[in-house]
Every structure is written in structure tokens, then in C-alpha cells.
GROMACS .gro file of C-alpha atoms in nm:
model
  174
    1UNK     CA    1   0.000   0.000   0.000
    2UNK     CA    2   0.126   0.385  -0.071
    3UNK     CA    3   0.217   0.568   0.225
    4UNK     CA    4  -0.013   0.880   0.262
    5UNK     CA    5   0.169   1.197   0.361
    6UNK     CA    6  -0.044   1.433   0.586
    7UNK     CA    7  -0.079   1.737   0.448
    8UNK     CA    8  -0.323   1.904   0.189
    9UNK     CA    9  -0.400   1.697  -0.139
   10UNK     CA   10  -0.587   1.808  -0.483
   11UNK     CA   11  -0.967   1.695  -0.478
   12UNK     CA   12  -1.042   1.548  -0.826
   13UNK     CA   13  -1.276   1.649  -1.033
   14UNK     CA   14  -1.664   1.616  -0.965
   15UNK     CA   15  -1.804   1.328  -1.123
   16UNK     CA   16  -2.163   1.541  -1.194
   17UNK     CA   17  -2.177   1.942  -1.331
   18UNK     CA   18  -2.471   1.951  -1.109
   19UNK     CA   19  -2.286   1.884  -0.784
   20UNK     CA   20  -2.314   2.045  -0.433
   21UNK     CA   21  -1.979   2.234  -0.377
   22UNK     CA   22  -2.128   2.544  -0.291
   23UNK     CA   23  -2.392   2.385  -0.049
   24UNK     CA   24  -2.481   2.528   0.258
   25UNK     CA   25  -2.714   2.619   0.527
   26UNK     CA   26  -2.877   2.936   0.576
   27UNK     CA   27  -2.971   2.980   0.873
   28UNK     CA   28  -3.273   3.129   0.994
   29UNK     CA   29  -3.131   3.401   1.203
   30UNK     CA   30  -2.921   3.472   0.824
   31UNK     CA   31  -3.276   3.528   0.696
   32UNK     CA   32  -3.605   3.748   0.766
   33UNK     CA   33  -3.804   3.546   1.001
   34UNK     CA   34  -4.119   3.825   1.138
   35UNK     CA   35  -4.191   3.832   1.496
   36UNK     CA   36  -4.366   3.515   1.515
   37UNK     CA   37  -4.073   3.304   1.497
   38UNK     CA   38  -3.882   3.217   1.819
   39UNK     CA   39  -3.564   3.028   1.890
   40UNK     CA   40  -3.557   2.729   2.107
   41UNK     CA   41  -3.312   2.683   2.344
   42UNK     CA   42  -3.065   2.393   2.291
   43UNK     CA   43  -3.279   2.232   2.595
   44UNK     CA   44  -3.567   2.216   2.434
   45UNK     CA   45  -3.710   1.850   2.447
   46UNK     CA   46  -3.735   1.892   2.054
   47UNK     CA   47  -3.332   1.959   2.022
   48UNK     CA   48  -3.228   1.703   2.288
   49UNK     CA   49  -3.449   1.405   2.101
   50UNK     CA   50  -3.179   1.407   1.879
   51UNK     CA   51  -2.913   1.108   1.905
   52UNK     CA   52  -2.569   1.283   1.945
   53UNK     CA   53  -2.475   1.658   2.058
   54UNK     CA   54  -2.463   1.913   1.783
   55UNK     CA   55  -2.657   1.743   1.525
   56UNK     CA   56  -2.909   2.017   1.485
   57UNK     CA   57  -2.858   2.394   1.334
   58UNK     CA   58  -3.056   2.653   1.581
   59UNK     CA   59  -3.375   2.566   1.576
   60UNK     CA   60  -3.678   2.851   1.520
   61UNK     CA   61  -4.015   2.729   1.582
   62UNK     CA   62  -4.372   2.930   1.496
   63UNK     CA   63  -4.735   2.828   1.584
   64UNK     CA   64  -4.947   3.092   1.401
   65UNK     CA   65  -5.072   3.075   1.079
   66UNK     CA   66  -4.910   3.388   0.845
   67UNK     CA   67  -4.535   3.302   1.021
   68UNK     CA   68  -4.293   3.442   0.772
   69UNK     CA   69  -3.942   3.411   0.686
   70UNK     CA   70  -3.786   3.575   0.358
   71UNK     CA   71  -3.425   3.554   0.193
   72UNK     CA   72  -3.257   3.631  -0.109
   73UNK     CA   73  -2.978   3.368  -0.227
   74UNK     CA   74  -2.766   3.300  -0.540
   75UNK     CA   75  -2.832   2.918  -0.688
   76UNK     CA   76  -2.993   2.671  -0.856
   77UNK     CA   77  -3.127   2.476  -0.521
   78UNK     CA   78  -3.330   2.552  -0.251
   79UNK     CA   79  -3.470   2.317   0.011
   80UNK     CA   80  -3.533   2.323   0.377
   81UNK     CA   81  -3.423   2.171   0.692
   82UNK     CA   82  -3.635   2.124   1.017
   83UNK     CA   83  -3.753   1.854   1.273
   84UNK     CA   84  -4.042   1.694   1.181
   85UNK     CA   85  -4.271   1.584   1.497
   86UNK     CA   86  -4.656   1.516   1.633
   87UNK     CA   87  -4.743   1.974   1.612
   88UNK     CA   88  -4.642   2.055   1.246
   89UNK     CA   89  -4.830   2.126   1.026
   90UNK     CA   90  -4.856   2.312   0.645
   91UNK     CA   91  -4.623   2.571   0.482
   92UNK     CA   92  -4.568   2.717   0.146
   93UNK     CA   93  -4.258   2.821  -0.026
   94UNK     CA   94  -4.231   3.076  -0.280
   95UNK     CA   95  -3.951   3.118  -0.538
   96UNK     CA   96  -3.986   3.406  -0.730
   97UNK     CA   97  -4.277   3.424  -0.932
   98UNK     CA   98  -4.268   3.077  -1.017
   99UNK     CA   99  -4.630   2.832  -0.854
  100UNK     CA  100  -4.601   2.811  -0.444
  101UNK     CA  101  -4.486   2.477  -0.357
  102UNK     CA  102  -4.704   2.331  -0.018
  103UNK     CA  103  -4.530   2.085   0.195
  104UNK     CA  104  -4.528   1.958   0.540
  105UNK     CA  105  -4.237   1.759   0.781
  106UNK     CA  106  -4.505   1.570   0.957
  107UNK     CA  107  -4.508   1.208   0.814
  108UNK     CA  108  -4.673   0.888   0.993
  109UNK     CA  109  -4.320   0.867   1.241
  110UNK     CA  110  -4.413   1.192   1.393
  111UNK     CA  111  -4.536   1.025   1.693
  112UNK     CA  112  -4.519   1.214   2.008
  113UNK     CA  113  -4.126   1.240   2.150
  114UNK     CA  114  -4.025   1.203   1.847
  115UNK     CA  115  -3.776   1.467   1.683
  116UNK     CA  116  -3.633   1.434   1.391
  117UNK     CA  117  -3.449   1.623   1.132
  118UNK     CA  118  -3.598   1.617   0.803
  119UNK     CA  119  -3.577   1.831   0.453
  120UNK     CA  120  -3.790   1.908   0.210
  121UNK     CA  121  -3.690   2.035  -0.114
  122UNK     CA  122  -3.838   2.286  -0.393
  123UNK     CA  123  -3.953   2.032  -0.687
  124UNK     CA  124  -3.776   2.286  -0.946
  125UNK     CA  125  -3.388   2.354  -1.006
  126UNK     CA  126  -3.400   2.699  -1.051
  127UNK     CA  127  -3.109   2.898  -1.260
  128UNK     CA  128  -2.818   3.006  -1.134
  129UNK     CA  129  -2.880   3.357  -1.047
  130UNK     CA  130  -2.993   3.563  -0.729
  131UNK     CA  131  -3.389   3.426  -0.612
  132UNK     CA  132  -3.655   3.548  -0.413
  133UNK     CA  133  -3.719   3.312  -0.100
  134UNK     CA  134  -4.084   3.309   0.084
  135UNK     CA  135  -4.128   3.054   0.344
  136UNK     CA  136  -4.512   3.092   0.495
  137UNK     CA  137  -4.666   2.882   0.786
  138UNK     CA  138  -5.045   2.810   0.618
  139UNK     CA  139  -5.365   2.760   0.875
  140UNK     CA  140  -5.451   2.473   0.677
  141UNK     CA  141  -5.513   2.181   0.921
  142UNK     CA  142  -5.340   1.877   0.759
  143UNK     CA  143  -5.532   1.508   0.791
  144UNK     CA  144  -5.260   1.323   1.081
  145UNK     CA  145  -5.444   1.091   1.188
  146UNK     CA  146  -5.520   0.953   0.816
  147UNK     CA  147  -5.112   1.003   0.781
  148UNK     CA  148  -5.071   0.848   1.060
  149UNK     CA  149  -5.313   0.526   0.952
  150UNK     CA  150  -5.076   0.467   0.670
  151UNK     CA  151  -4.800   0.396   0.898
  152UNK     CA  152  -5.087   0.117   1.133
  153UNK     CA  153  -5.062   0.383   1.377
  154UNK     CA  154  -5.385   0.501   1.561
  155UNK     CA  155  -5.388   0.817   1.699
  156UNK     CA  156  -5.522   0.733   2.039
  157UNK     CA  157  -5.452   1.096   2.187
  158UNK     CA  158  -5.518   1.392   1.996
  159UNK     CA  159  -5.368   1.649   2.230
  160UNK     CA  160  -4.992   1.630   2.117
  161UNK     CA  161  -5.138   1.656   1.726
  162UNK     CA  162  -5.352   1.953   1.766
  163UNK     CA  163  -5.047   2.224   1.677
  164UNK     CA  164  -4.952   2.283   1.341
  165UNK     CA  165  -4.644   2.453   1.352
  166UNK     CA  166  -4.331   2.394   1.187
  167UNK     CA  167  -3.955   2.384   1.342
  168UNK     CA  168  -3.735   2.526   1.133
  169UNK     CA  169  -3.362   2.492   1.108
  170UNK     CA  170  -3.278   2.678   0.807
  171UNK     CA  171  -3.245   2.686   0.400
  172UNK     CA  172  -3.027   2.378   0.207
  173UNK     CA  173  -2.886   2.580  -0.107
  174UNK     CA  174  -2.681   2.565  -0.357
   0.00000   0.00000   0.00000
């Protein structure tokens, strides 16, 4: 076997033109959230469900339907990061003036205690130039306990399912 030397060595060359060199996270204190959105403390039973210490960017949660955050970035990717857990519920991204996307990080494993980080992604790769970045927390009330069904799970409870927030990390880009 070669002996490696320690010390800095050349990266070769991506094996995809569409790869994620310039990735990154911004986070939401880096963009516009309104007064609705608060930061939880690194205590918070959401943060510590994690397995491992410093797993999970600063965390900004908001409960009220109309919650804004808003960004400009340079790219051709934008997705989100957040944990996903029993009180989220709907938001809607907009990207310029291209259709709002709706999404959600509640799936049928967002049982109660559970915490999880999770991203969702914008369906479109956009061009590489500077966008316009709407995230907006919707009062729609999504179905959980039908998600939930898919999973065999019955939601027994409905106290720890009645927010529909979302906990937000920050922005995947590239």
C-alpha cells in the first residue's frame, strides 16, 4: 500500500456538473423570520431528542398561521431543513414568481417524542442567479391521523397533534 503523507491533497474532479460544492445552510437568524418566529433553546425537548450533541442547526419554531421568513440567495437549489414531529403542520414556499410549492415535515413517524431532522426540497432547479425566498406557515389543518393510519398507527390521543407549527432549522442551497 502507498504511504499517505499528511498534508493538503488536490480533490479530483466532480463526477456530476450539477454537484453540491457550494452547499450550505442558511440559517434562519441569516434570513427574515417576522416576529412570530422564536428560537428554542438547545434544551428544548425537541433539540435534545436528537441522538448525538450538535446534530441540529438553531432551531426557530412558529405556531401561528401567516409566520414568515424571507431571503434572497444566489443558486440553482433551494430546500429546507427542520424537525419533523406530532405539532407541524402546512407551509408554502415561494420562489420568485414561479407556482407556491405546499409541503409539510409531519409524516406517519411523527409520533409524540419524536424529533427528527428532516428536509424538504423545492420540486424545481431553478437557474443560477440571485432568487426570491418566501417561506409561509399556512392555517390549513393537515389530515394526521389519516397520515398516521398509513403507517398502522392510531392516533389514540389527539392532544400532542392539535399544533400545526413547523420547526425550522434553516435553508439547504446551492
Amino acid at each position: 500500500l502507498p504511504m499517505i503523507r499528511p498534508g493538503p491533497h488536490p480533490l479530483p474532479a466532480p463526477r456530476r456538473p450539477d454537484h453540491w460544492e457550494r452547499a450550505r445552510i442558511v440559517t434562519v437568524a441569516e434570513a427574515h423570520p417576522d416576529g412570530q418566529w422564536q428560537e428554542l433553546s438547545p434544551l428544548a425537548p425537541q433539540v435534545t431528542a436528537q441522538k448525538g450533541e450538535g446534530l441540529v442547526p438553531p432551531i426557530w419554531a412558529a405556531f401561528e398561521p401567516g409566520a414568515v421568513v424571507e431571503f434572497r440567495f444566489r443558486g440553482t437549489v433551494l430546500g429546507l431543513i427542520g424537525l419533523k414531529g406530532p405539532d407541524n403542520g402546512q407551509f408554502r414556499v415561494t420562489v420568485d414568481d414561479l407556482p407556491p410549492e405546499t409541503g409539510t415535515l409531519f409524516d406517519n413517524y411523527s409520533t409524540p417524542g419524536r424529533y427528527y431532522l428532516k428536509p424538504w426540497f423545492f420540486s424545481r432547479t431553478l437557474p443560477d442567479r440571485e432568487h426570491r425566498v418566501r417561506l409561509e406557515l399556512l392555517p390549513a389543518k393537515i389530515d394526521k391521523a389519516a397520515i398516521l393510519k398509513k403507517a398502522g398507527v392510531t392516533m389514540t390521543d389527539p392532544k400532542p397533534y392539535a399544533a400545526h407549527g413547523l420547526y425550522l432549522g434553516g435553508f439547504l442551497i446551492v
